[in-house]
Structures are given as structure tokens and as C-alpha cells.
mmCIF file of C-alpha atoms in Angstrom:
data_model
loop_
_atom_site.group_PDB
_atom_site.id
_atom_site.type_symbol
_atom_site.label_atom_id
_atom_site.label_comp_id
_atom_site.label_asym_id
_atom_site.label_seq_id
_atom_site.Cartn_x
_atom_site.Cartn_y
_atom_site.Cartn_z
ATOM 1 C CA UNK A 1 -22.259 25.907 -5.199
ATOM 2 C CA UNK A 2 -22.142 22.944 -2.877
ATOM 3 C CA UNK A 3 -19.800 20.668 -4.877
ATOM 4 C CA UNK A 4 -16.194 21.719 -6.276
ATOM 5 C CA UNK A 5 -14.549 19.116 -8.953
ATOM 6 C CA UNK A 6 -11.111 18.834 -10.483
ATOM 7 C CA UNK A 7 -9.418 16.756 -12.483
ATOM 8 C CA UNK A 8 -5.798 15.925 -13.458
ATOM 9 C CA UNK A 9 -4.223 13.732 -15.792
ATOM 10 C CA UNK A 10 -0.618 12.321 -15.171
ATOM 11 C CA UNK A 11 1.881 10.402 -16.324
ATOM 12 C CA UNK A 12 2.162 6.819 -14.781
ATOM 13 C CA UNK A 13 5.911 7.938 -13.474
ATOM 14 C CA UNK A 14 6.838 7.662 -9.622
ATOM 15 C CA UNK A 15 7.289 11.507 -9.930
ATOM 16 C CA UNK A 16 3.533 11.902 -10.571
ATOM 17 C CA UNK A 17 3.495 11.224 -6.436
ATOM 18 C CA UNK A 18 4.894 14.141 -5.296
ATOM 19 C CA UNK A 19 3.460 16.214 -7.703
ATOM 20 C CA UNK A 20 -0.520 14.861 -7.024
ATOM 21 C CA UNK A 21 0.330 15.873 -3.329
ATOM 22 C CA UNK A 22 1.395 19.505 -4.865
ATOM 23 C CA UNK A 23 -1.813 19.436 -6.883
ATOM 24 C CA UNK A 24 -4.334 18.254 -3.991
ATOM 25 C CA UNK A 25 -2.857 20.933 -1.373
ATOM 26 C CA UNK A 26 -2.710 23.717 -3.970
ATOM 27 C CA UNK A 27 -6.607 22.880 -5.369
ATOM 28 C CA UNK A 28 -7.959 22.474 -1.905
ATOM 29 C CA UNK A 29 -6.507 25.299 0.173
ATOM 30 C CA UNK A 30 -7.305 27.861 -3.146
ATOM 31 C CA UNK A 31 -10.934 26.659 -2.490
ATOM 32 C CA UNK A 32 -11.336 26.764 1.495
ATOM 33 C CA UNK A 33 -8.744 26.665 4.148
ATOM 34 C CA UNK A 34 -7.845 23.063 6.392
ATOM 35 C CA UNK A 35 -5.612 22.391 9.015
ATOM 36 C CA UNK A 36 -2.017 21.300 8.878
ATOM 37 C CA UNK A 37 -3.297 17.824 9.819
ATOM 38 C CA UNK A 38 -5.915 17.494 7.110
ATOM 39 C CA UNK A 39 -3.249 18.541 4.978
ATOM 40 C CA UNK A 40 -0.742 16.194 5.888
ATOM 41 C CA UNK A 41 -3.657 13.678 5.943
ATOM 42 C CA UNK A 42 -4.702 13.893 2.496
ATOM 43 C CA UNK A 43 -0.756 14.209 1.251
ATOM 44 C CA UNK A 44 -0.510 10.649 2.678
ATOM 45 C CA UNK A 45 -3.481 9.504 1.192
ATOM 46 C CA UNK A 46 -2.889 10.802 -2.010
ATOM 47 C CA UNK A 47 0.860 9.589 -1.754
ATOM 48 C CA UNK A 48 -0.740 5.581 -1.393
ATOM 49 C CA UNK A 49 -3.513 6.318 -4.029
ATOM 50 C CA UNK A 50 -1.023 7.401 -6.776
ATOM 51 C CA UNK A 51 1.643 5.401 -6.027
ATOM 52 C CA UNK A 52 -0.445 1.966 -5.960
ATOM 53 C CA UNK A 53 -1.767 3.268 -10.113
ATOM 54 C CA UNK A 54 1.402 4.205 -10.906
ATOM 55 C CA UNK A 55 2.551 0.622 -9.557
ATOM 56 C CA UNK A 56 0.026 -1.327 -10.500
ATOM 57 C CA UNK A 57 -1.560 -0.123 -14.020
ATOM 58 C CA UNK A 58 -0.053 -0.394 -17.385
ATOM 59 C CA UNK A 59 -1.573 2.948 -18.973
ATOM 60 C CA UNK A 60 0.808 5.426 -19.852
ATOM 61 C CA UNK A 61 -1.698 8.317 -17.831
ATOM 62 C CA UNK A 62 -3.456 8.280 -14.356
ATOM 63 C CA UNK A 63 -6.378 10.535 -13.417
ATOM 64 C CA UNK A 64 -6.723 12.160 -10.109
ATOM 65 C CA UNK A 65 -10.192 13.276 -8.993
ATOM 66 C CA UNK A 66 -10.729 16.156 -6.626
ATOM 67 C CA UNK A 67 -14.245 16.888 -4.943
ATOM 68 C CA UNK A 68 -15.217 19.324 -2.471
ATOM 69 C CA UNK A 69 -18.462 19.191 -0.583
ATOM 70 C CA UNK A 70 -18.680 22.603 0.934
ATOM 71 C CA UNK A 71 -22.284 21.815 2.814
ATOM 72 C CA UNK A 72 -20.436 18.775 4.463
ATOM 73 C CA UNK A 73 -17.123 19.970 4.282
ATOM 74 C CA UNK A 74 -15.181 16.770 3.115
ATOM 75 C CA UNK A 75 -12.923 16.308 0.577
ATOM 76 C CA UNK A 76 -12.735 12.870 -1.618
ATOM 77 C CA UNK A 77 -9.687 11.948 -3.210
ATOM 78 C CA UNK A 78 -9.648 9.357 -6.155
ATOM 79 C CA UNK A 79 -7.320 7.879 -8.352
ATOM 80 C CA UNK A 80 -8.525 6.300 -11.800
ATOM 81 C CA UNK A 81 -6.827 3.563 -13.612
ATOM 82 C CA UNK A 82 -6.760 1.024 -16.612
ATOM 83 C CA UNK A 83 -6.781 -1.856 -14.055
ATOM 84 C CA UNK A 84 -9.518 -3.849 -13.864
ATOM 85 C CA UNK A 85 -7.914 -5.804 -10.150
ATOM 86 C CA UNK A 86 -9.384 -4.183 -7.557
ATOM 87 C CA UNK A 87 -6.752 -3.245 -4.523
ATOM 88 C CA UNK A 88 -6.555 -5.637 -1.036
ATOM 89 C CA UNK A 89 -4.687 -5.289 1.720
ATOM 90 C CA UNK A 90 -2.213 -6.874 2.845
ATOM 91 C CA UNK A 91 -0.386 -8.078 5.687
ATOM 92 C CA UNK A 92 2.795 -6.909 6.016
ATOM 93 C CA UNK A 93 5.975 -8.049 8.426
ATOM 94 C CA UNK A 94 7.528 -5.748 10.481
ATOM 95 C CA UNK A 95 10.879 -4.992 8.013
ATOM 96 C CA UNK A 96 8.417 -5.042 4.615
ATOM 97 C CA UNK A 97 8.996 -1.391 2.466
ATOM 98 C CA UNK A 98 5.747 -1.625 1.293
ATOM 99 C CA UNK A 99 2.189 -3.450 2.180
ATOM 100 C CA UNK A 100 0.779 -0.782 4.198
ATOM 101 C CA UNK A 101 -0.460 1.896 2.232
ATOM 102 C CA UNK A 102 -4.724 0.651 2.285
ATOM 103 C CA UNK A 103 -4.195 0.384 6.330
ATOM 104 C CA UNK A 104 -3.083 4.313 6.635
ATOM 105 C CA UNK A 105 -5.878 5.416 3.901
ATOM 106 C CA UNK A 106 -7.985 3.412 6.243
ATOM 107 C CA UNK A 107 -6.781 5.203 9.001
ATOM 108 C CA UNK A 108 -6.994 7.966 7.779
ATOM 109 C CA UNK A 109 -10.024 8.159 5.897
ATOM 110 C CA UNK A 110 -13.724 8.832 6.698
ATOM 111 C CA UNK A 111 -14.751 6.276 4.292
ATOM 112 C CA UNK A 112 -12.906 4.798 1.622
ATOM 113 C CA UNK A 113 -13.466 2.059 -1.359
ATOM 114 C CA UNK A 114 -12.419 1.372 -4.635
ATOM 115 C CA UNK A 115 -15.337 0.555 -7.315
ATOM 116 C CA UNK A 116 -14.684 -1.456 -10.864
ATOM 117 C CA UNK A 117 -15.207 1.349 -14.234
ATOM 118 C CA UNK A 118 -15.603 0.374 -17.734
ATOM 119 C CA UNK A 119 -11.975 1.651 -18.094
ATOM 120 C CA UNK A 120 -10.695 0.019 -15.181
ATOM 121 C CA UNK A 121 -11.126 1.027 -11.765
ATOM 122 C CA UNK A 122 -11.155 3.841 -9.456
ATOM 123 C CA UNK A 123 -9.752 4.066 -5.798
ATOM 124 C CA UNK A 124 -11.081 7.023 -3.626
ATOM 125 C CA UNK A 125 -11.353 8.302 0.304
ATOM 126 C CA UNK A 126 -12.941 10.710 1.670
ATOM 127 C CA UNK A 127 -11.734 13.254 4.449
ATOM 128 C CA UNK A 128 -13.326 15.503 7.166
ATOM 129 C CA UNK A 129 -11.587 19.028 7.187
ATOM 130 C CA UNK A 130 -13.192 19.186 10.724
ATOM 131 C CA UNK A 131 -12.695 15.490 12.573
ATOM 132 C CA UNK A 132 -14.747 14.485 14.771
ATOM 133 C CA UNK A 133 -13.189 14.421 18.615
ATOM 134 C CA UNK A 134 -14.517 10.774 18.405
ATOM 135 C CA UNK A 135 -13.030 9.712 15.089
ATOM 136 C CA UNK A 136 -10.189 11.972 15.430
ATOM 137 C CA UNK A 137 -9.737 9.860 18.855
ATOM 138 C CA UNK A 138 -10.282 6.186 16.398
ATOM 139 C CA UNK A 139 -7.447 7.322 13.637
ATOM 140 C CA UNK A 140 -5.093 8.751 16.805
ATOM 141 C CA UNK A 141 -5.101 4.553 18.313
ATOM 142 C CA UNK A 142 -5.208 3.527 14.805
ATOM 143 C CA UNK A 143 -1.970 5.375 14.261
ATOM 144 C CA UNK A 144 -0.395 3.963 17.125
ATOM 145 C CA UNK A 145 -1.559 0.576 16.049
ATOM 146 C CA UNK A 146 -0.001 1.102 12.681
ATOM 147 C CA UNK A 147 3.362 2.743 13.271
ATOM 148 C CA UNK A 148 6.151 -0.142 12.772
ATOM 149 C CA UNK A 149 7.369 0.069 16.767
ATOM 150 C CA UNK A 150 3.891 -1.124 17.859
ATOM 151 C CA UNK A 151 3.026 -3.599 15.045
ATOM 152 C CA UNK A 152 5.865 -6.031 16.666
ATOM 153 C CA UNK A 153 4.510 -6.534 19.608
ATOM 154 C CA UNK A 154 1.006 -6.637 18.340
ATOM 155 C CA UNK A 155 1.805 -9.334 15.943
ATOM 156 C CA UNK A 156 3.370 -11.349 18.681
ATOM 157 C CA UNK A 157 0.371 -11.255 20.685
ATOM 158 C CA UNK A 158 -1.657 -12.245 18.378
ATOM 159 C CA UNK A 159 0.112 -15.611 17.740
ATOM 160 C CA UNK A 160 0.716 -16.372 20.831
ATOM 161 C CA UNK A 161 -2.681 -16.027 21.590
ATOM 162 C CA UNK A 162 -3.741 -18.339 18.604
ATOM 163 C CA UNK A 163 -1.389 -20.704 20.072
#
């Protein structure tokens, strides 16, 4: 078998975060073994996915989509919803709590995208469990990029330069 699928149905409750991350670690090390950074990775990702449905939908339930690929060994992550708004990024400022969660499942992610359903939407990203030197190399400056002490200055730059 070359394809492994789960599916779970929660509650639309911010404790439905921490226990999606519970669920995606548990499912995907019982069917192959990853790295504590593809781990960590798609806890993150997961974290964002969830808590945008749980933020932004009005159904009482959530569905989170698991899928193994074993012949190209990646893992997509998805969250379904009863939105029908699609999710955009944002830009956030430098002491925002919130605004960056598409930019670190960007990051993150292989590929990711979010696709319109007759029920709403759904919001996925896919995952190497063996990066690339090259990407792992793209998400390690992305990270940098992204953490709040480098943002600052970035910003800065950037409008002075449009100046």
C-alpha cells in the first residue's frame, strides 16, 4: 500500500489544538518513523491549521485529514471546515499575537494551499520526512526571516528603502 489515510472529527474548541498535534504524531510515527524535526514541523503546522478552523468557522466539528505517501514519503496535513472564505496572509507588526501562522506553514511546508469544497473549504500542507539539504537550507533562512527579532529590522529596511 502506497497511500495511508485517516480521519478525525473534532470539536471546534481551542482544546481540539493540542489534541490534533497528539493525534498527527501518534498516527504518523505508528505508521513509519520521522525525525524530531519533522515532528515538531508538522505539530506547528497542525497547531496553525486547527487553530485558524477553530477560529474562523462556525460548525460545531472540524475534520482533520491525515495522508501518508509511503513511495514519496510525505505526509499532508489538512483541516476541513464549513467556511466558504478562503485563508490570506497577513502582515503582521512586530508586537501582533497572531497574523503569522500561513508564513510558518509556508515555511515549513513542501507545498501548501487551501481549495473551496461544497461544504466549505479545506486547508492542507504537505511535508518531506526526509528534507532536502536544499530546501531544508530555504525553510532554515526562512526561519530566521520569520522569528520576531529579525522581522524588525527587516521591516525597517524595507521602508526605508521604499522611501
Amino acid at each position: 500500500m502506497s497511500v495511508r489515510f485517516r480521519q478525525f472529527a473534532l470539536p471546534r474548541v481551542n482544546e481540539s489544538v493540542p489534541k490534533s498535534r497528539d493525534l498527527v504524531g501518534r498516527t504518523i510515527r505508528a505508521w513509519i518513523s520521522m525525525s524530531e524535526e519533522v515532528h515538531d514541523n508538522l505539530n506547528l503546522i497542525t497547531s496553525e491549521l486547527v487553530t485558524n478552523a477553530v477560529e474562523h468557522t462556525t460548525a460545531d466539528t472540524i475534520a482533520l485529514t491525515l495522508q501518508l505517501n509511503t513511495r514519496t514519503r510525505m505526509v499532508t496535513v489538512g483541516v476541513q471546515d464549513s467556511s466558504a472564505v478562503l485563508p490570506s496572509g497577513r502582515h503582521a507588526a512586530p508586537d501582533d499575537q497572531s497574523g503569522r501562522g500561513l508564513w510558518l506553514v509556508a515555511a515549513l511546508a513542501n507545498r501548501h494551499g487551501a481549495q473551496l469544497t461544497p461544504t466549505g473549504k479545506w486547508v492542507w500542507a504537505e511535508v518531506a520526512l526526509q528534507p532536502l539539504a536544499r530546501e531544508q537550507a530555504r525553510r532554515n533562512v526562512l526561519r530566521q526571516i520569520i522569528s520576531v527579532n529579525k522581522v524588525r529590522p527587516l521591516i525597517r529596511a524595507r521602508n526605508l528603502s521604499a522611501a
